[in-house]
Short mmCIF file of C-alpha atoms in Angstrom, two decimals:
data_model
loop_
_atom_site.label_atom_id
_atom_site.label_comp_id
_atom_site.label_asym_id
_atom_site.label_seq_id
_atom_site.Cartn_x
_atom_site.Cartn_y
_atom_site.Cartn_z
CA UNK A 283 15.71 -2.08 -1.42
CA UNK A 284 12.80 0.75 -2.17
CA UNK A 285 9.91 2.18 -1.30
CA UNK A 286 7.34 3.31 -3.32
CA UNK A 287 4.72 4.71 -1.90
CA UNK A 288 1.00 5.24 -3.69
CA UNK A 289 -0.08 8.99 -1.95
CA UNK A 290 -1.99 10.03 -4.92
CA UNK A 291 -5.95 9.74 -4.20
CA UNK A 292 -8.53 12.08 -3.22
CA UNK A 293 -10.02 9.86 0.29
CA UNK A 294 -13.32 10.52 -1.06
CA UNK A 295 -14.58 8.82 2.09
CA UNK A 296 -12.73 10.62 4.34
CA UNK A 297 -13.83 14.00 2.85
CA UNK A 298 -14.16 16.01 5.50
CA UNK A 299 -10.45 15.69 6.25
CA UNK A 300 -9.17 15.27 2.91
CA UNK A 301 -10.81 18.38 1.64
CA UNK A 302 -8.43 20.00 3.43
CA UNK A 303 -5.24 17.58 3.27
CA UNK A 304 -4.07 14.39 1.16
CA UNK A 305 -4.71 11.64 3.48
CA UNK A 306 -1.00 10.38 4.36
CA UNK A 307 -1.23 14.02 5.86
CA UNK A 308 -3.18 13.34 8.69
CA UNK A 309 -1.73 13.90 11.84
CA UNK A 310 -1.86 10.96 14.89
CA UNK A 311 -0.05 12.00 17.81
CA UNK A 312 1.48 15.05 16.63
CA UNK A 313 2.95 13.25 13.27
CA UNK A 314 1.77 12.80 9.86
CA UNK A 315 1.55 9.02 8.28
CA UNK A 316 3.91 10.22 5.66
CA UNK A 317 6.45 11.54 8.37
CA UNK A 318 5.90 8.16 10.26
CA UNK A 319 6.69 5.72 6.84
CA UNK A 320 9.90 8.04 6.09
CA UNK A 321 10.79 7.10 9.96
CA UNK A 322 10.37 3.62 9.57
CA UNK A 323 11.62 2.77 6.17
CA UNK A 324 14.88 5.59 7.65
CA UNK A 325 14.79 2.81 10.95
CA UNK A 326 14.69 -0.51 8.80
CA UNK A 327 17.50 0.66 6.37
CA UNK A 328 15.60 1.85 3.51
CA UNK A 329 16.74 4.99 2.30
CA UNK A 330 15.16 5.72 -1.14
CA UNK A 331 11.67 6.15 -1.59
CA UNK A 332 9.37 6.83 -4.70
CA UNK A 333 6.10 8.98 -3.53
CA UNK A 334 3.30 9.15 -6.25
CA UNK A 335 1.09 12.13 -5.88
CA UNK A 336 -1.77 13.98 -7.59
CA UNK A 337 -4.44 15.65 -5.42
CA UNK A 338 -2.95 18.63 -3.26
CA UNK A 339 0.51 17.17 -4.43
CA UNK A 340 2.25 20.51 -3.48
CA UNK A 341 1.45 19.79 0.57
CA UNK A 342 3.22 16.39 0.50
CA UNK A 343 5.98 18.18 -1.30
CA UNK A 344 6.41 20.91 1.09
CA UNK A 345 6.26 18.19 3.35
CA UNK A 346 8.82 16.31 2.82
CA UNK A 347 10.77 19.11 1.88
CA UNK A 348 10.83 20.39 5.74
CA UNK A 349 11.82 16.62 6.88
CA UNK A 350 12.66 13.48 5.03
CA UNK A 351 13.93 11.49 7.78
CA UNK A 352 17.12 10.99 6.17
CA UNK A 353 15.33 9.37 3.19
CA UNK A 354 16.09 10.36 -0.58
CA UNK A 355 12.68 11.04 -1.92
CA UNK A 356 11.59 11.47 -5.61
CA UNK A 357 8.24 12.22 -6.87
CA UNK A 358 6.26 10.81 -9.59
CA UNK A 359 2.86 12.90 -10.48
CA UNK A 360 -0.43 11.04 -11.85
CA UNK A 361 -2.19 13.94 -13.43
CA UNK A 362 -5.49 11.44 -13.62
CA UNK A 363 -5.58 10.39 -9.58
CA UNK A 364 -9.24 10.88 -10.08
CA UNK A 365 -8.91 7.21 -11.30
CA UNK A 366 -8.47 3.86 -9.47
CA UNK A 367 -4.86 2.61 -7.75
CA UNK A 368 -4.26 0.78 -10.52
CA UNK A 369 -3.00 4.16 -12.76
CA UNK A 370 -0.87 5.47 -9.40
CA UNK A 371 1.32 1.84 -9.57
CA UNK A 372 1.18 2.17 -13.54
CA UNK A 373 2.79 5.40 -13.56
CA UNK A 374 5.44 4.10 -11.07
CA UNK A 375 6.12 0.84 -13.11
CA UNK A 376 9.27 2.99 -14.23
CA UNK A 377 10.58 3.07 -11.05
CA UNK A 378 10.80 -0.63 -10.21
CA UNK A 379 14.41 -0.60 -10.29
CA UNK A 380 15.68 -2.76 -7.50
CA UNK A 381 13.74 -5.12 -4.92
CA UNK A 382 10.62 -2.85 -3.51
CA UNK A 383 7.91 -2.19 -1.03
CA UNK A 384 4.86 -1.25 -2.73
CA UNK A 385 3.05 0.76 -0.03
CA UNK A 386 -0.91 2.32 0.61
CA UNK A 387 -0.19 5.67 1.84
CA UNK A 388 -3.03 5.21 4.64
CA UNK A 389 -1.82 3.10 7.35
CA UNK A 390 -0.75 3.51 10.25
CA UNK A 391 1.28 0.59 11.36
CA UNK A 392 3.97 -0.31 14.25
CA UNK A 393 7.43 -0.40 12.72
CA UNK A 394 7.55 -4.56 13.22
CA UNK A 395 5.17 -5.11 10.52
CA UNK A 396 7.57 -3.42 8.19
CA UNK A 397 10.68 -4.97 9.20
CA UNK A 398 9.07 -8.34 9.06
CA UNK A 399 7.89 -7.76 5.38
CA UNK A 400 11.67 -6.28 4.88
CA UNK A 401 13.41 -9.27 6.48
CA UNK A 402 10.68 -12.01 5.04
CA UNK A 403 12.65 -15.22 3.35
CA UNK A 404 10.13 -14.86 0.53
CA UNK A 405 11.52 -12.30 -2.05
CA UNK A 406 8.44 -11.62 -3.07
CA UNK A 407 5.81 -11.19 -0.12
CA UNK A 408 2.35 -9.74 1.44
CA UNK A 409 1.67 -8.80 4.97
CA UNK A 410 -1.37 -11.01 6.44
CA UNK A 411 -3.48 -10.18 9.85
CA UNK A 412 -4.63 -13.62 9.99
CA UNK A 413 -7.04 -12.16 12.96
CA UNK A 414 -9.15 -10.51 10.45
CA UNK A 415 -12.18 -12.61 8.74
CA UNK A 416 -14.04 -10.38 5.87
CA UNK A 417 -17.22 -8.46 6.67
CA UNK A 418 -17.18 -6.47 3.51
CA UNK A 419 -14.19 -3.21 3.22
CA UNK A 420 -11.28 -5.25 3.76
CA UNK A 421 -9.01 -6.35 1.27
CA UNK A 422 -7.94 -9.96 1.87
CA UNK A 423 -4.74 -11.79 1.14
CA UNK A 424 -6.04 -15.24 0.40
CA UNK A 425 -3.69 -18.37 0.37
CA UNK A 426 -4.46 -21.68 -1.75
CA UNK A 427 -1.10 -24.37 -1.97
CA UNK A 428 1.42 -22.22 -0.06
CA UNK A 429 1.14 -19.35 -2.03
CA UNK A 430 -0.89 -16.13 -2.38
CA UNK A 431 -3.44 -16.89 -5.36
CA UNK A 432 -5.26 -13.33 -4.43
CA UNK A 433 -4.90 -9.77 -3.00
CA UNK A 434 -8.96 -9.01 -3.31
CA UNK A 435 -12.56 -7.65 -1.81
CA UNK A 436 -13.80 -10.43 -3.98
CA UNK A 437 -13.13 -13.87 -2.54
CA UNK A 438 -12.37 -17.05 -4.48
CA UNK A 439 -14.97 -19.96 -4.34
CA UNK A 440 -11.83 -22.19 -3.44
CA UNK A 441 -8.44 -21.34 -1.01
CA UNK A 442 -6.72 -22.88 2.00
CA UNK A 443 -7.14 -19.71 4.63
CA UNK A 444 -6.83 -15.90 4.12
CA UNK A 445 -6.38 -12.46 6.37
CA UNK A 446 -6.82 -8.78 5.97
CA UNK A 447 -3.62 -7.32 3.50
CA UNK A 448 -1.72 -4.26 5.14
CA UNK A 449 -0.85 -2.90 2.00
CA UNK A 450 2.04 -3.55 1.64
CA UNK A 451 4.13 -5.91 -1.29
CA UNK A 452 7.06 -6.84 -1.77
CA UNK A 453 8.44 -7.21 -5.60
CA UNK A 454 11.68 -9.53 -6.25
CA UNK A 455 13.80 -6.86 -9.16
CA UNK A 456 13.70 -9.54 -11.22
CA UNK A 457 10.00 -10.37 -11.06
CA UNK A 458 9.10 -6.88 -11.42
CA UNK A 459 8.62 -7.13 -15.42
CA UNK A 460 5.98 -9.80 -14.54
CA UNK A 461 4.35 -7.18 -11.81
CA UNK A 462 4.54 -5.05 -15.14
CA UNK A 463 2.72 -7.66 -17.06
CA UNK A 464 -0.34 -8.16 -15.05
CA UNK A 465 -0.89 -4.26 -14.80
CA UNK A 466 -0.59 -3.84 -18.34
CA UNK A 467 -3.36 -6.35 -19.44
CA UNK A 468 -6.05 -4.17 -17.48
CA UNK A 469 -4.50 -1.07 -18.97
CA UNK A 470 -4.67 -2.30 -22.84
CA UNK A 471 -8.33 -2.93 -21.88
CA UNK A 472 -8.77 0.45 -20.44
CA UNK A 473 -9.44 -0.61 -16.76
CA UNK A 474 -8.68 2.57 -15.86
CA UNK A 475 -10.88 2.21 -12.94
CA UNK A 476 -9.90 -0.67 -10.72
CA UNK A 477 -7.81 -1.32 -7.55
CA UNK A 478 -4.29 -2.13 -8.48
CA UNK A 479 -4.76 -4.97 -6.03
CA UNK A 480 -7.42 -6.93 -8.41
CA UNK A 481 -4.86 -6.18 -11.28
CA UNK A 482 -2.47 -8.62 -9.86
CA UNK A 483 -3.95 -12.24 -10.07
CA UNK A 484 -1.53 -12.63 -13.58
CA UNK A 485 1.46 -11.96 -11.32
CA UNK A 486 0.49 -14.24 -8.42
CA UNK A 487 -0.50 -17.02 -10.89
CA UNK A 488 3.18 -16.48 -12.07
CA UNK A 489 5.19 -15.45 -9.20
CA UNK A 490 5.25 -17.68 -6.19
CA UNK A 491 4.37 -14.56 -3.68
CA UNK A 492 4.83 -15.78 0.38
CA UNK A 493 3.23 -14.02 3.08
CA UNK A 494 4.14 -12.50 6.78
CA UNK A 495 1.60 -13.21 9.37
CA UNK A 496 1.09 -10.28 11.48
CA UNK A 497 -1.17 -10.74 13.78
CA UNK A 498 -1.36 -9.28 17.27
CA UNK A 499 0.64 -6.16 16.12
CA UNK A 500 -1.09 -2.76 16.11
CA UNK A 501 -1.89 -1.42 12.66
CA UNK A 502 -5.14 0.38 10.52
CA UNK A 503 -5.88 1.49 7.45
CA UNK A 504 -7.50 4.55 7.44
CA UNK A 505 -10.69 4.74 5.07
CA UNK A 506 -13.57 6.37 7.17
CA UNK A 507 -13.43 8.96 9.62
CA UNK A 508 -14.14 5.94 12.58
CA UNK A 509 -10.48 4.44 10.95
CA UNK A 510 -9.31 7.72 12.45
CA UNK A 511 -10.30 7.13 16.12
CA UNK A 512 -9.59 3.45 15.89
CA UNK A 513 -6.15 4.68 15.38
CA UNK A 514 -6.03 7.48 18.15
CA UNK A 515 -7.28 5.41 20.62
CA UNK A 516 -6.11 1.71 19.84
CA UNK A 517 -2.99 1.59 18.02
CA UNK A 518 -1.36 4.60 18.66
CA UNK A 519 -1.04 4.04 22.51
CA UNK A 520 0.55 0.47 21.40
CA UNK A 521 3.12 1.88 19.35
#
């Protein structure tokens, strides 16, 4: 198993930090969120790890060049990261070469969540916080017949129950030329634009993708310069 990890974006909305930084660069308790997924993917047993940069790429490489946690890291550039996600996980479609975590590069999460994605009995999975109702950002996993019909701002008329997605999925090998398949219809149509996330409702109507429940554990994603105290003050202490 394989990481790859989506660390290209600006963080428009977190521009007063990001001006200065990529956002995986931001430092909670002394460590950087990249430094903290290359110690937790080291911790769980996964030891290769695909990074996908563009803005201020040279900083992550310098980066990881000074620690690595042990991890073998390559790097794939997206020249256009002024775009949507959904160009970052095109770029890496190449390197879907064994069973992989598909990972946001802006949480910071205790290293449970990730081991119970990594030791899931679905082969191909999402992380849930069943906790979490919408109230507008978040990006829900929503759940219709046992399965995940959705990874979306935009809720379904119709679905059995739903919780905020970590951002992190899990992609079966052999169901990654599906994965492939949804991306690519946005891309012939120049969707250029969108969330890799909405670009996936093709592979979930086609892959039977499980879930993880989460909820209870400390994690956030880190979006708005509140995310950032949310994270100094609630989850880091519960790490």
């Amino acid at each position: 198993m394989k990481a790859i990890i989506l660390a290209a974006g600006v963080g428009k909305r977190l521009w007063e930090v990001t001006q200065h930084r990529p956002k995986c660069l931001i430092e909670l308790g002394g460590r950087s969120l990249l430094h903290r997924y290359l110690e937790s993917l080291a911790a769980i047993g996964v030891r290769r790890a695909d990074i996908v940069v563009g803005y201020k790429q040279e900083m992550i490489r310098e980066a990881v060049a000074a620690d690595s946690c042990g991890v073998g890291v390559t790097f794939l550039v997206n020249e256009e990261f002024h775009r949507g996600s959904i160009s970052s996980l095109w770029i890496a479609r190449s390197a879907l070469d064994d069973d992989t975590i598909v990972m946001d590069a802006d949480v910071l999460f205790h290293r449970d969540i990730l081991r119970r994605l990594v030791s899931s009995a679905c082969e191909n999975a999402l992380l849930m916080d069943e906790t979490v109702t919408q109230t507008g950002e978040e990006c829900m996993v929503v759940v219709a017949g046992g399965r995940v019909i959705a990874l979306t701002k935009k809720m379904p008329d119709r679905f059995d129950y739903a919780g905020e997605g970590v951002g992190f999925l899990r992609v079966k090998y052999a169901d990654t030329p599906r994965l492939v398949s949804s991306l690519r219809g946005y891309i012939e149509k120049n969707m250029w634009q969108m969330e890799y996330e909405d670009a996936l409702l093709e592979y979930f109507r086609d892959v039977r993708v499980g879930h993880e429940k989460i909820g209870g554990l400390p994690w956030t994603e880190i979006d708005f310069i509140n995310d950032i105290k949310k994270a100094e003050l609630e989850v880091l202490p519960r790490l």
